[in-house]
PDB file of C-alpha atoms in Angstrom:
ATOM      1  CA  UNK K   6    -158.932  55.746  95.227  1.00 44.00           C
ATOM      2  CA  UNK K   7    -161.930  55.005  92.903  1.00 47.00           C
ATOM      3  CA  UNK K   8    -164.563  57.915  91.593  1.00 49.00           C
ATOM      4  CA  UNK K   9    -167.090  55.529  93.541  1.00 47.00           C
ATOM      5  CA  UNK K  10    -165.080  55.797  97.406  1.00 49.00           C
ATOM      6  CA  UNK K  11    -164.254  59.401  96.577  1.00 50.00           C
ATOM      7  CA  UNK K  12    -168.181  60.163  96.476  1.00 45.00           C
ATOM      8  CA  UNK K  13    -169.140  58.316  99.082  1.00 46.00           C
ATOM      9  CA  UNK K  14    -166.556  59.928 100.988  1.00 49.00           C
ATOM     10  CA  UNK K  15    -167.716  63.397  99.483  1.00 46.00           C
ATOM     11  CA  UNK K  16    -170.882  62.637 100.580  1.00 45.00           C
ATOM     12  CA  UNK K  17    -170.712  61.316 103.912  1.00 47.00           C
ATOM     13  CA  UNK K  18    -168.709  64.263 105.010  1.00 48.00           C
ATOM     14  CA  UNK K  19    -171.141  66.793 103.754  1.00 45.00           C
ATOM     15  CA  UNK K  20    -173.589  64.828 106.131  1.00 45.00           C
ATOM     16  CA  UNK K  21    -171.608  64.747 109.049  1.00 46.00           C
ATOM     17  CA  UNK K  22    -170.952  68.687 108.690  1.00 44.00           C
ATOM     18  CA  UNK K  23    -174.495  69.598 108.090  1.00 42.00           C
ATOM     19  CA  UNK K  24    -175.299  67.352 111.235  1.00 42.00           C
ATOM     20  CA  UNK K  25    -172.735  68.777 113.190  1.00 44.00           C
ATOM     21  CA  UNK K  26    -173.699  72.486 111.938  1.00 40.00           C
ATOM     22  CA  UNK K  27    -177.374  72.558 112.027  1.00 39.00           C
ATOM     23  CA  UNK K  28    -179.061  69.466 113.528  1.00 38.00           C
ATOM     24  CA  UNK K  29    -182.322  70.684 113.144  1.00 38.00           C
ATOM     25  CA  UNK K  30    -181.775  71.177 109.003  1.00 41.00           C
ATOM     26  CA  UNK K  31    -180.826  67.519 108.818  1.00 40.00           C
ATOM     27  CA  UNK K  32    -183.940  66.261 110.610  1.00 39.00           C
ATOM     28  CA  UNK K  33    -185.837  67.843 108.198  1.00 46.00           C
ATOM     29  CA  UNK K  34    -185.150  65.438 105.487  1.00 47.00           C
ATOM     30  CA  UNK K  35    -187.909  62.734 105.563  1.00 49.00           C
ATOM     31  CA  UNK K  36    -185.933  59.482 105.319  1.00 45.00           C
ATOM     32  CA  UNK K  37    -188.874  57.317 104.528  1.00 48.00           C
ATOM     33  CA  UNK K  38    -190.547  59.424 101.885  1.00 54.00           C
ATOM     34  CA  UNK K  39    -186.529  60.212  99.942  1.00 51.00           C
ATOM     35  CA  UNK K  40    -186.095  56.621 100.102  1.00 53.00           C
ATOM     36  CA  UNK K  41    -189.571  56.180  97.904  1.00 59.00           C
ATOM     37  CA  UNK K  42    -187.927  58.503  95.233  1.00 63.00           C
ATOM     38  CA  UNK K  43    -186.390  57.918  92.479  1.00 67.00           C
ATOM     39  CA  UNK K  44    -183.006  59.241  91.886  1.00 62.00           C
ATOM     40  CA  UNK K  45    -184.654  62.090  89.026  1.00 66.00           C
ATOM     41  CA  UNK K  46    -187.470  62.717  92.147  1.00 71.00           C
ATOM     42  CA  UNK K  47    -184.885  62.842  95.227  1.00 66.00           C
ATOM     43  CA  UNK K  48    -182.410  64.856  93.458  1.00 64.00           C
ATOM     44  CA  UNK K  49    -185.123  67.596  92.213  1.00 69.00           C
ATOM     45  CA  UNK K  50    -186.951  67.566  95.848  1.00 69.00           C
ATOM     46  CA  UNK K  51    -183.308  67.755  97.271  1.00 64.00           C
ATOM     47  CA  UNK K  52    -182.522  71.383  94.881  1.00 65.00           C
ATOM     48  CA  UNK K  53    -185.982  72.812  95.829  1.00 67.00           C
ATOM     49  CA  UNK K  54    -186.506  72.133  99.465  1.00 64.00           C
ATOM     50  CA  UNK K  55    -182.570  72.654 100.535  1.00 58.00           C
ATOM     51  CA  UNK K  56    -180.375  73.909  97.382  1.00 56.00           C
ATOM     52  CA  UNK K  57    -183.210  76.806  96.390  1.00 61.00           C
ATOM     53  CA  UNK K  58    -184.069  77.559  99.778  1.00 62.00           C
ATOM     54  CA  UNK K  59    -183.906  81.222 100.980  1.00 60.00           C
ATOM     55  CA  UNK K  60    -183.929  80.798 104.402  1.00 63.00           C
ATOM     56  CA  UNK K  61    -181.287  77.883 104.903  1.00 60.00           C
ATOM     57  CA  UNK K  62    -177.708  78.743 106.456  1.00 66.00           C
ATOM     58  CA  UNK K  63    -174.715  79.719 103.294  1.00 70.00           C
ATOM     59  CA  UNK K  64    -172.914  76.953 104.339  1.00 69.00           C
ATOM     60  CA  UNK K  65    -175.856  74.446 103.933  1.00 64.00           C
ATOM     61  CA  UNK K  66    -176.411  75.593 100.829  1.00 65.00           C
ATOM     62  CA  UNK K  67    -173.055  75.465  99.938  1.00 74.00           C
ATOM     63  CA  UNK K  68    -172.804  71.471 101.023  1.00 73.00           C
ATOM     64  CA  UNK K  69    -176.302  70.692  99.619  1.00 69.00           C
ATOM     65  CA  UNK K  70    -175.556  72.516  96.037  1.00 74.00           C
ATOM     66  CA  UNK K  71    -171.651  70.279  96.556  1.00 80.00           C
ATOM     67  CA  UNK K  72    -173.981  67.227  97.533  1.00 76.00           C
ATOM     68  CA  UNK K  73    -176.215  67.988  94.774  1.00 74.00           C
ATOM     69  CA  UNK K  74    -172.987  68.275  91.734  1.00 80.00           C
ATOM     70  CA  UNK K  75    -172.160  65.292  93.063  1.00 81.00           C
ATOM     71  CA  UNK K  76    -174.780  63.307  92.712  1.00 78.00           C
ATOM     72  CA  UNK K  77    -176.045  65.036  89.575  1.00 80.00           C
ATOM     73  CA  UNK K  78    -172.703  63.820  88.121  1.00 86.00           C
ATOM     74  CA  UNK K  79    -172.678  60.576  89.860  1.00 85.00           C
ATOM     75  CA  UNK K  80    -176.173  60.274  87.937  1.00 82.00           C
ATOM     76  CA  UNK K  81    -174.692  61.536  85.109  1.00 87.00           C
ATOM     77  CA  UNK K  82    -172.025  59.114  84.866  1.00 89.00           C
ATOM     78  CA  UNK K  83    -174.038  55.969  85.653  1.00 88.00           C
ATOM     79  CA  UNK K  84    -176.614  56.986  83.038  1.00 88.00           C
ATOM     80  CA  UNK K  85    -173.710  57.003  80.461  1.00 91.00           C
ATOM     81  CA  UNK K  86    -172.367  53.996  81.786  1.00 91.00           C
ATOM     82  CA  UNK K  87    -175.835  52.455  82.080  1.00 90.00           C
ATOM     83  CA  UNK K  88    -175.737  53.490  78.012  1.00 91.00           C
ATOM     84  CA  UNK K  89    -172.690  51.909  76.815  1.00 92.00           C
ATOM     85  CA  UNK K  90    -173.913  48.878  78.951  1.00 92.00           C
ATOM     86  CA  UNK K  91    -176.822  48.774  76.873  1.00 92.00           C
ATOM     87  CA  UNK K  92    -175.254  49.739  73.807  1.00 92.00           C
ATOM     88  CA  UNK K  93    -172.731  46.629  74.521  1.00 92.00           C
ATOM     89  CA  UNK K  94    -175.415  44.032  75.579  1.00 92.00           C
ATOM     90  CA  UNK K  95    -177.609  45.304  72.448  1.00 92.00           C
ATOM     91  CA  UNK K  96    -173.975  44.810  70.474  1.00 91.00           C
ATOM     92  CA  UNK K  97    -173.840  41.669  72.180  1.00 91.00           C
ATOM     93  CA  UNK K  98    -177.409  40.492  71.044  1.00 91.00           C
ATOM     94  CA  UNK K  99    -176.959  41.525  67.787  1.00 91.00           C
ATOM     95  CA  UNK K 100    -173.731  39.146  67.277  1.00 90.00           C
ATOM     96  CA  UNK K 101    -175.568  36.582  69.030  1.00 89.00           C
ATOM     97  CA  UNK K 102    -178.448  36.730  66.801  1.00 90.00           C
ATOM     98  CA  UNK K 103    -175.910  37.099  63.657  1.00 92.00           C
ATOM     99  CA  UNK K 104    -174.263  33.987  64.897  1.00 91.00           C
ATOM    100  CA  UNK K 105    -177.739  32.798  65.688  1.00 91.00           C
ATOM    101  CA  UNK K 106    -178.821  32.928  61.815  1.00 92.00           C
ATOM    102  CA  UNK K 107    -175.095  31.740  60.849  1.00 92.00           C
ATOM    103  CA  UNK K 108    -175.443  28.545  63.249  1.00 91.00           C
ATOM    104  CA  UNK K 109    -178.978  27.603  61.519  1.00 91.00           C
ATOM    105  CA  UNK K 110    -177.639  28.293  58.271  1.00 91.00           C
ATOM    106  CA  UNK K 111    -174.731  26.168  58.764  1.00 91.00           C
ATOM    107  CA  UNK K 112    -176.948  23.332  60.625  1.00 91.00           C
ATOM    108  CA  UNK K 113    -179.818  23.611  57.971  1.00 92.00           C
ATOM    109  CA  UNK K 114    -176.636  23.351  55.439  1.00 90.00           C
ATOM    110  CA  UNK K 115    -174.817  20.070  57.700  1.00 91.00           C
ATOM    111  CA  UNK K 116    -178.534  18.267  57.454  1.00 92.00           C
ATOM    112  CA  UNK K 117    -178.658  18.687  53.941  1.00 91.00           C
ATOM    113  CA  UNK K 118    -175.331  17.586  53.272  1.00 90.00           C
ATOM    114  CA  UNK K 119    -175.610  14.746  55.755  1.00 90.00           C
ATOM    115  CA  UNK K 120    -179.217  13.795  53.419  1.00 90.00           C
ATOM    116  CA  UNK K 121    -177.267  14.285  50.204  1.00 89.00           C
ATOM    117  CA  UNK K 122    -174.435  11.742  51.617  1.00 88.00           C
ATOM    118  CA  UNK K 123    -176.990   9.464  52.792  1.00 89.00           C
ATOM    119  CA  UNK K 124    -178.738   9.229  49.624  1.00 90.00           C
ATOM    120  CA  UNK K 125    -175.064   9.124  47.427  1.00 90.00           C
ATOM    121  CA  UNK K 126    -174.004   6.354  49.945  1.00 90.00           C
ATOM    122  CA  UNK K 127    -177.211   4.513  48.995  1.00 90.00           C
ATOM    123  CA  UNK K 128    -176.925   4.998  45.291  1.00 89.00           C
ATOM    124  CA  UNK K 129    -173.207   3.801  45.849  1.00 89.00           C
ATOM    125  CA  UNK K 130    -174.056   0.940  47.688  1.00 90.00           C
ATOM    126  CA  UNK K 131    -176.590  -0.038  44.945  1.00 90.00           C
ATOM    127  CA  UNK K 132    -174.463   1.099  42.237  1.00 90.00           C
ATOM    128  CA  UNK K 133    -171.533  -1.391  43.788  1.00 87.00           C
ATOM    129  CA  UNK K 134    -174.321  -4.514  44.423  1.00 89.00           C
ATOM    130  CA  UNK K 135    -175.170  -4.375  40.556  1.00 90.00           C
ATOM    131  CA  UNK K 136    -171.278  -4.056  39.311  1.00 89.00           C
ATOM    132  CA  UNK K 137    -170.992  -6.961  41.668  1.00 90.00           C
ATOM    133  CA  UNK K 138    -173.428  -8.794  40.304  1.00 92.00           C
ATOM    134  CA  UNK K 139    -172.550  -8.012  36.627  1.00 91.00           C
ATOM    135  CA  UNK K 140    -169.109  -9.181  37.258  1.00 90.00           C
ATOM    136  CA  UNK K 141    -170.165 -12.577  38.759  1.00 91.00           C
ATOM    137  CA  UNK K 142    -172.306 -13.200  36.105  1.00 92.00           C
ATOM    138  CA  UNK K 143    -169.656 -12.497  33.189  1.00 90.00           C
ATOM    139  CA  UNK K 144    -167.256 -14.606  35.195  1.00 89.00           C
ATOM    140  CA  UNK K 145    -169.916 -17.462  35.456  1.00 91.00           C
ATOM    141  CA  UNK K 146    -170.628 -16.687  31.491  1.00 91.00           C
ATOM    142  CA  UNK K 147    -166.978 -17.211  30.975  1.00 90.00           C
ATOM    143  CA  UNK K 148    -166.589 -20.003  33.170  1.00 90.00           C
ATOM    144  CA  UNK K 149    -169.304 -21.936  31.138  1.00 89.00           C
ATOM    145  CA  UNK K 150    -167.677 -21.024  28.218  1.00 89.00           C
ATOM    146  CA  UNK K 151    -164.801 -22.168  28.734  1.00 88.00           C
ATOM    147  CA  UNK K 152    -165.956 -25.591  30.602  1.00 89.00           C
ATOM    148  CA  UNK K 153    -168.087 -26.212  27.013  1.00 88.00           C
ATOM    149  CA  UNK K 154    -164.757 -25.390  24.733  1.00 86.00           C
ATOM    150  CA  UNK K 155    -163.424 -27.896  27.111  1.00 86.00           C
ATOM    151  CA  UNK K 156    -166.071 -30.319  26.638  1.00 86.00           C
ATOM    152  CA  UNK K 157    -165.996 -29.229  22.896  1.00 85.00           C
ATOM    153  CA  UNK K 158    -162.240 -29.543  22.926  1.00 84.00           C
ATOM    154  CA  UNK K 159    -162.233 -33.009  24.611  1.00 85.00           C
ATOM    155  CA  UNK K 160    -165.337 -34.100  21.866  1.00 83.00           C
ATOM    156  CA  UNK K 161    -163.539 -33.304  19.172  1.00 84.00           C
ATOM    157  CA  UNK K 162    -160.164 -34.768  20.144  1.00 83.00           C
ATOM    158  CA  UNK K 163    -162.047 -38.197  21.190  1.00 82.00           C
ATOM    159  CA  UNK K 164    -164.252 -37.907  17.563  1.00 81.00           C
ATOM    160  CA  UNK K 165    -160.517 -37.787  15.594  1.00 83.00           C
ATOM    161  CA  UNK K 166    -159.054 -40.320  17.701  1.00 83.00           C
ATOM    162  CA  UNK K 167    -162.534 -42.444  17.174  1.00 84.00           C
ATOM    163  CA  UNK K 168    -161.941 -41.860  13.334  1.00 83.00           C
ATOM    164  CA  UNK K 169    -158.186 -42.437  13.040  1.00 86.00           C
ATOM    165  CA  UNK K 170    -159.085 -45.532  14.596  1.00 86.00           C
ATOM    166  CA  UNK K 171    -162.127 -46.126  12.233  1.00 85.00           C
ATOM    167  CA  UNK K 172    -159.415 -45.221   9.429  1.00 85.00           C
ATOM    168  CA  UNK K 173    -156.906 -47.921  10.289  1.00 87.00           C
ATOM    169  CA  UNK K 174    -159.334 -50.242  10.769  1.00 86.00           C
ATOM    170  CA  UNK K 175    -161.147 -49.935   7.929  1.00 82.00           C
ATOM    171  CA  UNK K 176    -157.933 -49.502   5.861  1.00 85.00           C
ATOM    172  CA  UNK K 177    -156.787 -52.983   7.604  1.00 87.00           C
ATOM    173  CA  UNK K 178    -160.138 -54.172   6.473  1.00 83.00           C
ATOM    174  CA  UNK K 179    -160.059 -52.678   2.789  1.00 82.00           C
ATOM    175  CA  UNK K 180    -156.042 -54.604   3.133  1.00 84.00           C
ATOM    176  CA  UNK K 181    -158.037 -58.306   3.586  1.00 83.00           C
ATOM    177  CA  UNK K 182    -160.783 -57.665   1.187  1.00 79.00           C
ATOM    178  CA  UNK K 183    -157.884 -56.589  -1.297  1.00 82.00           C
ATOM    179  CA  UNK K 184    -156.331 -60.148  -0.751  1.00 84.00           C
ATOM    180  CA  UNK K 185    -159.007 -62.099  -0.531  1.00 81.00           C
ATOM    181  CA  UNK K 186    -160.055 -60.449  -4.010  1.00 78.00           C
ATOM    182  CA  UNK K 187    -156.700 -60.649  -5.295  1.00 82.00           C
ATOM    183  CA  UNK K 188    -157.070 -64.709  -4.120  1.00 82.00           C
ATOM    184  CA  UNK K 189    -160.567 -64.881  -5.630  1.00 77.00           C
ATOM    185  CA  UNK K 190    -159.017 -63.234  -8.997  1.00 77.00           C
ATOM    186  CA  UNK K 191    -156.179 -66.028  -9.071  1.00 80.00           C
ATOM    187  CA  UNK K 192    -158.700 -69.043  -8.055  1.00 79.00           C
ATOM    188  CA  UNK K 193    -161.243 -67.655 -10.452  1.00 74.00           C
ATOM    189  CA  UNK K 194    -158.512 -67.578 -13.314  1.00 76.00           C
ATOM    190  CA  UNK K 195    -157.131 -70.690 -12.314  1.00 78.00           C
ATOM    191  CA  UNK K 196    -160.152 -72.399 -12.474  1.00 75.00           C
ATOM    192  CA  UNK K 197    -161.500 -70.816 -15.668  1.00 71.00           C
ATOM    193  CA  UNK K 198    -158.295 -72.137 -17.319  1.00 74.00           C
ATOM    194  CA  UNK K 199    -158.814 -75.217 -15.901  1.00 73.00           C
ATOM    195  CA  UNK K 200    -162.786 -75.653 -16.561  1.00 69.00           C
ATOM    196  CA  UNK K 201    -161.412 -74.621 -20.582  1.00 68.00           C
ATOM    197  CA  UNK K 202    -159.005 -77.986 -20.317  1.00 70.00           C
ATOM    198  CA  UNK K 203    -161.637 -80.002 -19.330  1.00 68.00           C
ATOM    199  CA  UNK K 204    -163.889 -78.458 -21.535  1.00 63.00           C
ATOM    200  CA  UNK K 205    -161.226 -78.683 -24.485  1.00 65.00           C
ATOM    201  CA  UNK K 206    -160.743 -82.107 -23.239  1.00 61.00           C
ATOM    202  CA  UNK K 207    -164.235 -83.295 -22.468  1.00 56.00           C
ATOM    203  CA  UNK K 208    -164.978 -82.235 -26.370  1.00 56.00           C
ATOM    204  CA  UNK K 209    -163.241 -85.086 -27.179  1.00 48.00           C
ATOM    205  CA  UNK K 210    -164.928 -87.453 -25.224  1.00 50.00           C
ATOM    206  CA  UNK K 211    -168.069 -86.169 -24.459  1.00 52.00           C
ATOM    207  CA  UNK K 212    -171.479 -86.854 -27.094  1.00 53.00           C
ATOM    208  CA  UNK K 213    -173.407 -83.855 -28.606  1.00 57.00           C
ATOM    209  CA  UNK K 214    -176.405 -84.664 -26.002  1.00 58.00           C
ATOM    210  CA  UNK K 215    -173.519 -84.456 -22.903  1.00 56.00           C
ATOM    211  CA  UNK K 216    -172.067 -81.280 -24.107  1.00 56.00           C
ATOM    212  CA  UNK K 217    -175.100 -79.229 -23.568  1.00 60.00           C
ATOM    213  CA  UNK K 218    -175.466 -80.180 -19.799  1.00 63.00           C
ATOM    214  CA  UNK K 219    -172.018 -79.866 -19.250  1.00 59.00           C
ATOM    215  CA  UNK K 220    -171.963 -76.302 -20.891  1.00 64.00           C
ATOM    216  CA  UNK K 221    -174.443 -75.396 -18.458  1.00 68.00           C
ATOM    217  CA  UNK K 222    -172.958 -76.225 -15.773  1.00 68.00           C
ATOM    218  CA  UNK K 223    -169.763 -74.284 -16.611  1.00 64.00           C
ATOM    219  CA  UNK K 224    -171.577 -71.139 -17.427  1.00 69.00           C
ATOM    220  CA  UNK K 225    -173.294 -71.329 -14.313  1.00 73.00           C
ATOM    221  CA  UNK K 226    -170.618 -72.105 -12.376  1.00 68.00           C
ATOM    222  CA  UNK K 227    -168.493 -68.625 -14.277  1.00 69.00           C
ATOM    223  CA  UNK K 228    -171.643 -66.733 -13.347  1.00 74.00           C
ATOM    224  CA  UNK K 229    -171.382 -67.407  -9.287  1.00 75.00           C
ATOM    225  CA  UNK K 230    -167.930 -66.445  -9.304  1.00 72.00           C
ATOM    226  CA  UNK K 231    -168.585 -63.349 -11.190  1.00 73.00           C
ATOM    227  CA  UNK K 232    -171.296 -62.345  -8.599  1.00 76.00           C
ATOM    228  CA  UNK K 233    -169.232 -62.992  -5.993  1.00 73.00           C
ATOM    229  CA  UNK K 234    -166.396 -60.817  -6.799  1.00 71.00           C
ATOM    230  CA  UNK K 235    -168.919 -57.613  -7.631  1.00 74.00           C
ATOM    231  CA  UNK K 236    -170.477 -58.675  -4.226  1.00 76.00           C
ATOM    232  CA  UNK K 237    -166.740 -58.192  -2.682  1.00 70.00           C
ATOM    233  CA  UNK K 238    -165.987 -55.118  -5.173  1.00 71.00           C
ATOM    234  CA  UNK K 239    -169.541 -53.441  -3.546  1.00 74.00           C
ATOM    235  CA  UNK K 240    -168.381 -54.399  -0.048  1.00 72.00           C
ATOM    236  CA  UNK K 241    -164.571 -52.827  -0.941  1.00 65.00           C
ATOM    237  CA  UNK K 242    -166.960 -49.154  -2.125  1.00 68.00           C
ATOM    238  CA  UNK K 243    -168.460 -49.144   0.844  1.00 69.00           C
ATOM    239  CA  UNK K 244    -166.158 -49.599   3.227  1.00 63.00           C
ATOM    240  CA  UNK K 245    -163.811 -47.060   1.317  1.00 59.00           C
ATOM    241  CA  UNK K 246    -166.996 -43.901   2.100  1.00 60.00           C
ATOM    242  CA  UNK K 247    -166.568 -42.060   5.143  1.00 52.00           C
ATOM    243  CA  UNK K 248    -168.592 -42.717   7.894  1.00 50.00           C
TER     244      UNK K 248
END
């Protein structure tokens, strides 16, 4: 059996002796105006009107001063247990406001972090846009690069394939000039020697006043051929220059 039952027993047995024993004692307790105590009030009324009094029976006394231990320790015991109930909630609020501080330092701390990530994810994504951007404009740098060494590549290759063709075909044309100089040469030589027969034979033949006509004419004649063949050796120059 509990401390709590044992009182209440206690105590309800003490009333039903002092009932049984002395009625009139009993009745003398104001119900109402105990009830309006407090326990500190009821239990010091309770010592000096029954517990103190001369003129009450031994054996009253004896169950009021029993009644009055009791409750005295009953009080007793509830005040310290009213203490460490106090002493535990006051514990209590004092973890709860620890953990009260902790829980805003660690939520101040998350919505700082949380800023701090949203501003490095922002400088990240910016960060990434420009290396992005830097990286497709060095691959469209080097893609025009290398489409002009292509076009450079393919210039060139058509400019020596123009002038290997320009080179044969001059050299086929500096071969025909060559023969047709060589040809000149041979018709030029052939007819020198034979414009010197007719003049060796025409001095047979011919008067004083006929030679000088005739002379003329020859010289004339030697002086169109030699223009022509430094008109064909200028040509041959020229075409032999590079273009």
């Amino acid at each position: 059996m509990s401390s709590s039952s044992q009182h209440t027993t206690d105590w309800s047995a003490g009333f039903e002796e002092l009932r049984s024993m002395h009625p009139m004692s009993a009745a003398n307790m104001d119900l109402t105006s105990c009830i309006a105590l407090n326990d500190e009030q009821f239990l010091e009324a309770l010592k000096k009107d029954h517990v103190n009094n001369i003129h009450a029976p031994r054996s009253v006394k004896e169950i009021l001063q029993r009644m009055f231990s009791l409750l005295k320790s009953s009080k007793e015991r509830e005040a310290v247990k009213s203490k460490e109930v106090n002493e535990k909630i006051l514990s209590v609020y004092d973890h709860y406001s620890i953990l009260e501080e902790m829980y805003k330092t660690e939520h101040n701390a998350v919505i700082k972090l949380t800023d701090e990530k949203a501003e490095l994810k922002a400088e990240f994504d910016k960060l990434s846009h420009n290396a992005e951007q830097q990286v497709k404009e060095v691959k469209r740098q080097l893609e025009a690069q290398r489409e002009d060494a292509n076009k450079q590549a393919t210039k060139q290759a058509l400019g020596r394939k123009r002038l290997e063709d320009i080179l044969v075909a001059k050299n086929i044309e500096i071969d025909s000039i060559k023969k047709k100089l060589q040809e000149m040469e041979a018709q030029m030589a052939k007819t020198h020697a034979e414009l010197h027969a007719s003049k060796q034979a025409a001095n047979y033949h011919l008067t004083s006043a006929q030679r000088g006509p005739y002379n003329a004419d020859v010289q004339q004649h030697l002086l169109l051929l030699q223009q022509q063949q430094q008109q064909q050796q200028q040509q041959q120059q020229q075409n032999q220059r590079p273009q």
